[in-house]
Coordinates of C-alpha atoms in Angstrom, one line a residue:
X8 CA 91.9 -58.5 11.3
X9 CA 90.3 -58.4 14.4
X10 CA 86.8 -57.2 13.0
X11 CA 86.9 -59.8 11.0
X12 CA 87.4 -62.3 13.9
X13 CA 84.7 -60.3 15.7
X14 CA 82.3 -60.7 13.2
X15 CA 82.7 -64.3 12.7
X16 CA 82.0 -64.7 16.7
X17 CA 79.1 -62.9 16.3
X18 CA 78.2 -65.3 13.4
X19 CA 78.8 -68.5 15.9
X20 CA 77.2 -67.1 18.8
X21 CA 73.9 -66.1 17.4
X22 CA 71.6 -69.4 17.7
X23 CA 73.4 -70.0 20.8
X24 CA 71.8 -66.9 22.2
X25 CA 68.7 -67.2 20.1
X26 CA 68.2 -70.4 21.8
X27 CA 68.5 -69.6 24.9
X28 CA 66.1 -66.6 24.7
X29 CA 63.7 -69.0 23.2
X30 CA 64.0 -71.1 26.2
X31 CA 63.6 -68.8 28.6
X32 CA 59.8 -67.2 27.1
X33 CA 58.6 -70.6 26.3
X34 CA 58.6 -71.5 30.4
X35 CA 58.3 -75.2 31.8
X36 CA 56.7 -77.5 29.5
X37 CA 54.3 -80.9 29.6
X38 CA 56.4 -84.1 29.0
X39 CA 54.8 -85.7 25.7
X40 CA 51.7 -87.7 25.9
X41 CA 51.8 -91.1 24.7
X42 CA 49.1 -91.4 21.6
X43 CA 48.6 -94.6 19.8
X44 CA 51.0 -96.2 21.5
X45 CA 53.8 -95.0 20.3
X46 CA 55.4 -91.6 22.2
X47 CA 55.1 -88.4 20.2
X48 CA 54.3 -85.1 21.0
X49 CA 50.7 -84.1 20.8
X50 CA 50.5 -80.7 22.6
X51 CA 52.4 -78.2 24.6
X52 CA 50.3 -76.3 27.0
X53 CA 51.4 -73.4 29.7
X54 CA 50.4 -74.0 33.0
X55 CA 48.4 -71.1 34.3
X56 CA 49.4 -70.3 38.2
X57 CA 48.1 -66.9 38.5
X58 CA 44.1 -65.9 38.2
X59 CA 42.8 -62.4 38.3
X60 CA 39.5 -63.4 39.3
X61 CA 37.9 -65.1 42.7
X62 CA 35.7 -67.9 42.0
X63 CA 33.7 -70.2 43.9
X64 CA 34.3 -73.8 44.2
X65 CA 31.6 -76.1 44.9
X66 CA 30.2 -77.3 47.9
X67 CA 30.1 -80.7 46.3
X68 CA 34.0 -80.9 46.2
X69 CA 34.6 -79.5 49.6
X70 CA 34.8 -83.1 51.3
X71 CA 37.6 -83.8 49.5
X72 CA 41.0 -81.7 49.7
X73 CA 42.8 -83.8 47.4
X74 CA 40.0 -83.4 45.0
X75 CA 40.1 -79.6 45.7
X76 CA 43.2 -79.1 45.2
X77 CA 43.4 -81.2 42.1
X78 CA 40.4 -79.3 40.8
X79 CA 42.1 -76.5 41.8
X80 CA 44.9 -76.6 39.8
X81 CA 42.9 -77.8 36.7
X82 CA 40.8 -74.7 36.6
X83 CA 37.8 -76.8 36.7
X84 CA 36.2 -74.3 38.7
X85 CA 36.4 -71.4 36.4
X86 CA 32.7 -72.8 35.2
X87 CA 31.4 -71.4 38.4
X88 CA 32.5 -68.0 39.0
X89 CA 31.6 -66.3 41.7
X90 CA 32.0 -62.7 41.3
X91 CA 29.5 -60.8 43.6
X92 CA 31.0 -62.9 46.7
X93 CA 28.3 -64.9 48.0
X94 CA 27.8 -68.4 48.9
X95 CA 26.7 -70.0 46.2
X96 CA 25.0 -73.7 45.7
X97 CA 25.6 -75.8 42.8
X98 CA 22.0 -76.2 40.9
X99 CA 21.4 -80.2 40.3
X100 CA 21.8 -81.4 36.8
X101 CA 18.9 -83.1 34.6
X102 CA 19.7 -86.3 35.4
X103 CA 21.0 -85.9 39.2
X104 CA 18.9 -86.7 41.7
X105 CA 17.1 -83.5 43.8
X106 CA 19.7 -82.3 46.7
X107 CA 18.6 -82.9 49.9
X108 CA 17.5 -79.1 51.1
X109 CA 15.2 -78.8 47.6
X110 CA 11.6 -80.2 48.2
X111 CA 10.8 -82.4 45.2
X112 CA 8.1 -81.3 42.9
X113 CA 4.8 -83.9 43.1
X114 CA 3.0 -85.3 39.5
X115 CA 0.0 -82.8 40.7
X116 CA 1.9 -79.4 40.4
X117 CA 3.1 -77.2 43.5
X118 CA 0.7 -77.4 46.2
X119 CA 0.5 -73.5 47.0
X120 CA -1.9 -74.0 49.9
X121 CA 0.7 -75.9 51.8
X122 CA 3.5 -73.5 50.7
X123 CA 1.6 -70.5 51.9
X124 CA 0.3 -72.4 55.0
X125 CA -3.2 -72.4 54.2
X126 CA -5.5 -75.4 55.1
X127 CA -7.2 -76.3 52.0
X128 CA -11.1 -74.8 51.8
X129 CA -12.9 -77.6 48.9
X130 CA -14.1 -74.2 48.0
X131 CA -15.9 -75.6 44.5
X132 CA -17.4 -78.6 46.5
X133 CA -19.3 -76.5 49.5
X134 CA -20.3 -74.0 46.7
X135 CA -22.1 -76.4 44.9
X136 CA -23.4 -78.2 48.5
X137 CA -24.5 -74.7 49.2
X138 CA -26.6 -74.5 45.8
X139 CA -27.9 -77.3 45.5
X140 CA -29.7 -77.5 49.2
X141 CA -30.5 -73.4 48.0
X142 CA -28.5 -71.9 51.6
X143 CA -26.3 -69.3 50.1
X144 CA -26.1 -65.7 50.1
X145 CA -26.1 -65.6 46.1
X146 CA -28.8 -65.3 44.1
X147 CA -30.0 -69.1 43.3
X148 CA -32.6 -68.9 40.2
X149 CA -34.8 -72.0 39.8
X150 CA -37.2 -73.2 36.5
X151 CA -33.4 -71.7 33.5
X152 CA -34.6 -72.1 30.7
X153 CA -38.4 -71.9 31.1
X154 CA -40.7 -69.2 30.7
X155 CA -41.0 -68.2 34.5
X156 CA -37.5 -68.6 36.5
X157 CA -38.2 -68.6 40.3
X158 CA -35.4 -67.1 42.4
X159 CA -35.4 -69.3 45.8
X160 CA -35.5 -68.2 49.3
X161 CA -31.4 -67.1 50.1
X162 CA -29.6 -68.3 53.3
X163 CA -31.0 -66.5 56.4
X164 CA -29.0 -63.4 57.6
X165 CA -26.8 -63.2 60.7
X166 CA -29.5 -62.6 63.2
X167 CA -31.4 -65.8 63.0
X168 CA -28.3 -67.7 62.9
X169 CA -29.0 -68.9 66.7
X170 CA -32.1 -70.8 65.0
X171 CA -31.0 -74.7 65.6
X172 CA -30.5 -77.2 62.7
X173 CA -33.1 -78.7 62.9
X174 CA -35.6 -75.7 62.8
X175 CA -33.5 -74.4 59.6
X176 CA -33.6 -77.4 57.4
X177 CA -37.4 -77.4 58.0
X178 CA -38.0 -73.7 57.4
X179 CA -35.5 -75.0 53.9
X180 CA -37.9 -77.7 53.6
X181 CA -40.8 -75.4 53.5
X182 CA -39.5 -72.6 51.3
X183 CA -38.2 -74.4 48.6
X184 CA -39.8 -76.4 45.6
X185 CA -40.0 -80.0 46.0
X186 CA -39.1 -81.7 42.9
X187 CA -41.4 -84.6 44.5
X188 CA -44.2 -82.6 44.5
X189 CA -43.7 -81.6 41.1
X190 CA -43.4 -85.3 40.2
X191 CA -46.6 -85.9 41.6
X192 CA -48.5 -83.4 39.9
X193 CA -46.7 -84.5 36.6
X194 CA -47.8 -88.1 37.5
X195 CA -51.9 -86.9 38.2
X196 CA -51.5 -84.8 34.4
X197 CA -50.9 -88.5 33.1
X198 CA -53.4 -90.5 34.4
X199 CA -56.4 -88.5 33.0
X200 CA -59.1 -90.7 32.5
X201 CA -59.6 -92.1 28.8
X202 CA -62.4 -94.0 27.7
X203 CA -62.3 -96.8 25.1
X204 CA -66.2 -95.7 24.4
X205 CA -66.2 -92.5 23.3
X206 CA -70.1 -92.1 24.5
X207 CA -68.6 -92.7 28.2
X208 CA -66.7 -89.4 27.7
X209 CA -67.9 -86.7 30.3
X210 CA -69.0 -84.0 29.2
X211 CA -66.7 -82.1 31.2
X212 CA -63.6 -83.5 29.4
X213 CA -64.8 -82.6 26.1
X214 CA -67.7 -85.8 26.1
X215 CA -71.1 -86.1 24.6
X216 CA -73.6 -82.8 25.5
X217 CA -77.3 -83.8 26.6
X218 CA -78.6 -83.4 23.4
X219 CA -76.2 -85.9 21.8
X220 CA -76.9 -88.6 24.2
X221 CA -80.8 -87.8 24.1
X222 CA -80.2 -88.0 20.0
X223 CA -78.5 -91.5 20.6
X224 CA -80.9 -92.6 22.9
X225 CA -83.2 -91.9 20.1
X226 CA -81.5 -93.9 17.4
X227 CA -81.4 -96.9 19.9
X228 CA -85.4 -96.6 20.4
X229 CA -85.4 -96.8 16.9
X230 CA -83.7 -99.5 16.1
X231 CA -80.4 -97.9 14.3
X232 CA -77.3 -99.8 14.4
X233 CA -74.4 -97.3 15.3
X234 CA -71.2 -97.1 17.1
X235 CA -69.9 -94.0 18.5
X236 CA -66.4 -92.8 17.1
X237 CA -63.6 -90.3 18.2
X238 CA -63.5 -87.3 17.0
X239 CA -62.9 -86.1 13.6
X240 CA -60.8 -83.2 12.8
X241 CA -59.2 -82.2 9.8
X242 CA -58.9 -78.4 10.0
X243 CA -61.0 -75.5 11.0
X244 CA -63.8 -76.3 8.2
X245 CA -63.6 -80.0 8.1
X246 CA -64.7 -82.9 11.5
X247 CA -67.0 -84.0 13.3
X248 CA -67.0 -83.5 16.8
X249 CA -69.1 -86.6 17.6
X250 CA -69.1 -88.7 14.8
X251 CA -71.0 -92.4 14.8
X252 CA -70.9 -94.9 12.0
X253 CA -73.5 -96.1 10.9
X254 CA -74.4 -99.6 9.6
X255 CA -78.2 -100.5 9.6
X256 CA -81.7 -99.7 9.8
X257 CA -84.9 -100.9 11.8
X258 CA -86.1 -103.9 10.2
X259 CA -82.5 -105.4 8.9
X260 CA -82.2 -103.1 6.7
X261 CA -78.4 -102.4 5.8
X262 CA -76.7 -99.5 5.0
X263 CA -73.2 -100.0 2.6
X264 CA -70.5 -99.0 2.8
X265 CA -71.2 -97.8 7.0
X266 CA -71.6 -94.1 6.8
X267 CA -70.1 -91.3 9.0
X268 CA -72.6 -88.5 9.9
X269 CA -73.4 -86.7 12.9
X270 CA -75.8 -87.9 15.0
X271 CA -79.0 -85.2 13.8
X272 CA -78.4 -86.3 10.4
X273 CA -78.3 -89.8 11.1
X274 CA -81.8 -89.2 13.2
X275 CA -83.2 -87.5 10.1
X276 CA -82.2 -89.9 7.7
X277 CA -83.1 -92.9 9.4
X278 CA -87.1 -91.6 10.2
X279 CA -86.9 -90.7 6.0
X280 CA -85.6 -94.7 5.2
X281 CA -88.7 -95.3 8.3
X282 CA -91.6 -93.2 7.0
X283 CA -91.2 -92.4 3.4
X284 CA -88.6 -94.7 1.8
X285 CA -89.6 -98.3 3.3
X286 CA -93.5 -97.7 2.5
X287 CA -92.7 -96.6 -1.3
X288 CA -91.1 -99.7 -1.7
X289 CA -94.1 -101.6 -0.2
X290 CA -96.8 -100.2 -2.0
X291 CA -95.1 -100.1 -5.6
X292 CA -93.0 -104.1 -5.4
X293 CA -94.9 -105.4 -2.6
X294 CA -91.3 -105.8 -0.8
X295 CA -89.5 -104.2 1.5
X296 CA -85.7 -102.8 1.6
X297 CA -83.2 -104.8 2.2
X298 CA -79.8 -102.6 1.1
X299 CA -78.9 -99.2 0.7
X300 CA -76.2 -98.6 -1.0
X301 CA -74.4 -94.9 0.1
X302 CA -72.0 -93.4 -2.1
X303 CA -70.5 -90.5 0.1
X304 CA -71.1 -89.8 3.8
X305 CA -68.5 -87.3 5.7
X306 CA -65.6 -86.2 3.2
X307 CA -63.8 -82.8 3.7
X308 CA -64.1 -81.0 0.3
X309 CA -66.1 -77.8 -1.1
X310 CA -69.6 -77.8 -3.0
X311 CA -69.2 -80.0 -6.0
X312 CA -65.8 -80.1 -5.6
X313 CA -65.0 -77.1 -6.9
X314 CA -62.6 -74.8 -5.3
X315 CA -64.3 -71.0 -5.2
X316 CA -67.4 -73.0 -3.9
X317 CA -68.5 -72.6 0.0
X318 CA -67.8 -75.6 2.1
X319 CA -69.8 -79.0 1.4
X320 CA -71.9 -80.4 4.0
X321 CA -70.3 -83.2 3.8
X322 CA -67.4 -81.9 5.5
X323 CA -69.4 -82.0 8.6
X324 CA -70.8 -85.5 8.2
X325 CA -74.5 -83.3 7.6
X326 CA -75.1 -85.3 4.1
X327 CA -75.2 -88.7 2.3
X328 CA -75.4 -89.6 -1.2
X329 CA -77.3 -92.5 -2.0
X330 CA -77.4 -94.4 -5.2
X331 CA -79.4 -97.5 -5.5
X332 CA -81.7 -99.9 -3.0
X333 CA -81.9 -103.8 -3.4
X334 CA -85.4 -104.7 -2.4
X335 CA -85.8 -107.7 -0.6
X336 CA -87.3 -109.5 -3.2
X337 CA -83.7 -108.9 -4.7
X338 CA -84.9 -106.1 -6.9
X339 CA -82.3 -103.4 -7.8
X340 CA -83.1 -100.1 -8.4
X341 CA -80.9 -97.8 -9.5
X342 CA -82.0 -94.3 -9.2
X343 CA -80.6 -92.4 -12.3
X344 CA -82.8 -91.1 -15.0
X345 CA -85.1 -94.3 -16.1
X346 CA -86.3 -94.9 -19.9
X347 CA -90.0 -94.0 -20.9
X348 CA -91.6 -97.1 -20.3
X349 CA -89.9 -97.9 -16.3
X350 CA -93.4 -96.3 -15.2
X351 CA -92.7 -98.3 -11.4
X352 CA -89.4 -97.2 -11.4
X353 CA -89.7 -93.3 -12.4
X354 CA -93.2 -93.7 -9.7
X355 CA -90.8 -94.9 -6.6
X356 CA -88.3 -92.4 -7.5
X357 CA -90.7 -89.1 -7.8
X358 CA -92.0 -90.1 -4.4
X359 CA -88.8 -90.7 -2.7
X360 CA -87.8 -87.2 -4.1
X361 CA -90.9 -85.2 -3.1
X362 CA -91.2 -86.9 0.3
X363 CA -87.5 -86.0 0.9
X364 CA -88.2 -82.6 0.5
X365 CA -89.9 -83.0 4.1
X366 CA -87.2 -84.1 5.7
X367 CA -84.1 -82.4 4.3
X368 CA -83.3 -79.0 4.1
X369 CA -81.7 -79.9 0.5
X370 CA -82.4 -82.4 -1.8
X371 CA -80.9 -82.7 -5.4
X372 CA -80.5 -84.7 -8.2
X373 CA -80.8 -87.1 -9.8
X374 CA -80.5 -86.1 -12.9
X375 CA -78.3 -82.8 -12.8
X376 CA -74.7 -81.8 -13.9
X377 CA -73.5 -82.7 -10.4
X378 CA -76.3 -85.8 -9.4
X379 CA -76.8 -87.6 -12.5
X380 CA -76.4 -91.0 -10.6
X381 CA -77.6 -90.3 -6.7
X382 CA -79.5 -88.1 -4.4
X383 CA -78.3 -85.8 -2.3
X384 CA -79.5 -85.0 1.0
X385 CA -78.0 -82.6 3.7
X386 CA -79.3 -80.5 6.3
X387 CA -77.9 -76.7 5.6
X388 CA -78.8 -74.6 7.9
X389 CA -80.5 -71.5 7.0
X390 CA -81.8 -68.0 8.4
X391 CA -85.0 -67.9 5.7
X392 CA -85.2 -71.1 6.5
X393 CA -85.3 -72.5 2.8
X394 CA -85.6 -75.6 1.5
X395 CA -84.0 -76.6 -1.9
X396 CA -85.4 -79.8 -3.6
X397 CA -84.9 -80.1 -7.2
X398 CA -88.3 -81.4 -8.1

């Protein structure tokens, strides 16, 4: 009976005593938070009283005890531990402004001369100051990038440092290039004398020799119409180093198209037209020239234009080709081969030929492969000394 009763007690007395045990591990509690209004119970946190660990709290809150100590309690200083037990000083956040004791960071970087102490030197600027007036103790190479760098005079040593200012930058002056200078000499190179007449050349800038101007002087005695041109160059076998064109003859005659020749072939031709050619004409027509009619003066090309052939002496204005004369009775006469019964005609032209033959070192056609229609006259030069004519 009374284990019965006692186990029945046991029964009643067992959430009362669970309860309680409950109660007393569970500790004081937070009252419920009021949450949408209404009052419920969101959350049940333990308040922590006891800490294992020293931390720091910062210097920020120290003006404040009823901030500390509200801080305190919240933990809000566990974000700052301070575990090796030194001072330590809350670092600003992004968007604080700089604390007072911190030197604020300029747009153009740390200034380490002014950390350091150190004046600053404009080190790059007196370098260049130093190079450009040539007083430095480098190396200083004028005339990069030519054929013939000059290294200038370096910056006096030590010794004649008590020299004054004055007697330095002159010594400078003396030593060192002068750009002017070198202006000036640039500017005399430009103004070498040019002619518009090429006969006025000297012949100590590449002008007219004695013999050319005594050959000129000879043409104007004889009454040739010529104008001197510049020279004519068109490679190592082809010019003329004085040319003159040539438009007439003594006694009006005229001479078309103008021919270029050099002036001792012009001579010789001209005392041919002169001697030989004008009297011909006389004595067979009773009339005098009035045209000739050239068909090749100066022209750079080989002997009948052939390739393998030596070079044409008309590639050094030494030949002309002629083709017809107009008398001045109007009378043409063409000098290719005549018919049997042109006695006057085939006459003039068999003198003409055989007189040429005086005068010229080669005379050909016409008549031949390579002259059917005109004569050709040059002056080759040769060691025998002999004369060509195709008679």
């Amino acid at each position: 009976m009374s284990f019965a009763f006692g186990i029945d007690l046991w029964r009643a007395c067992l959430p009362i005593a669970l309860s309680v045990a409950l109660t007393g591990c569970s500790g004081p509690m937070i009252p419920p938070a009021d949450i949408d209004g209404s009052s419920t119970v969101s959350a049940i946190e333990p308040v922590r009283r006891e800490q294992t660990a020293t931390y720091a709290v910062p210097e920020s809150n120290l003006d404040d005890s009823s901030t500390n100590t509200e801080s305190a309690e919240r933990g809000d200083y566990l974000d700052t531990p301070n575990l090796s037990g030194v001072d330590t000083k809350r670092l600003p956040k992004l968007d604080e402004e700089p604390v007072a004791d911190q030197q604020p960071v300029s747009d153009q970087g740390v200034n380490m001369d002014a950390n350091l102490g150190v004046a600053p030197m404009g080190l790059a600027e007196e370098q260049s100051m130093d190079i450009a007036e040539g007083n430095t103790d480098q190396p200083v190479v004028d005339g990069i990038g030519t054929d013939a760098p000059v290294e200038m005079k370096r910056r006096a040593s030590a010794a004649s440092d008590d020299i004054s200012s004055e007697a330095a930058n002159s010594a400078n002056q003396i030593t060192l290039p002068s750009k002017r200078r070198d202006r000036q000499a640039e500017t005399q190179v430009a103004f070498i004398p040019r002619f518009s007449d090429p006969s006025q050349v000297p012949e100590s800038y590449g002008g007219l020799t004695s013999a050319d101007r005594a050959c000129r002087a000879e043409l104007t005695r004889m009454g040739v119409r010529f104008r001197d041109l510049e020279p004519i160059s068109n490679g190592p076998s082809c010019g003329i180093a004085h040319p003159i064109e040539v438009t007439g003859f003594a006694g009006g005659i005229q001479l078309k198209p103008a021919a270029k020749l050099n002036c001792s072939m012009t001579r010789i031709f001209a005392k041919w037209v002169k001697n030989e050619l004008v009297p011909a004409a006389q004595l067979r027509y009773f009339s005098g020239i009035k045209t000739i009619y050239q068909m090749s003066s100066y022209s750079c090309r080989k002997m009948n234009s052939r390739s393998r052939n030596p070079w044409s002496e008309h590639a050094k204005g030494n030949a002309i080709d002629i083709g017809k004369f107009v008398l001045k009775s109007n009378k043409v006469i063409d000098v290719r081969k005549k018919g049997f019964f042109a006695f006057r005609e085939k006459g003039l032209l068999k003198t003409v030929r055989s007189d040429s033959c005086k005068y010229f070192s080669t005379v050909l056609g016409p008549g031949d492969a390579y002259h059917g229609d005109h004569f050709h006259f040059d002056l080759r030069y040769r060691k025998s000394g002999y004369r060509h004519c195709s008679l």
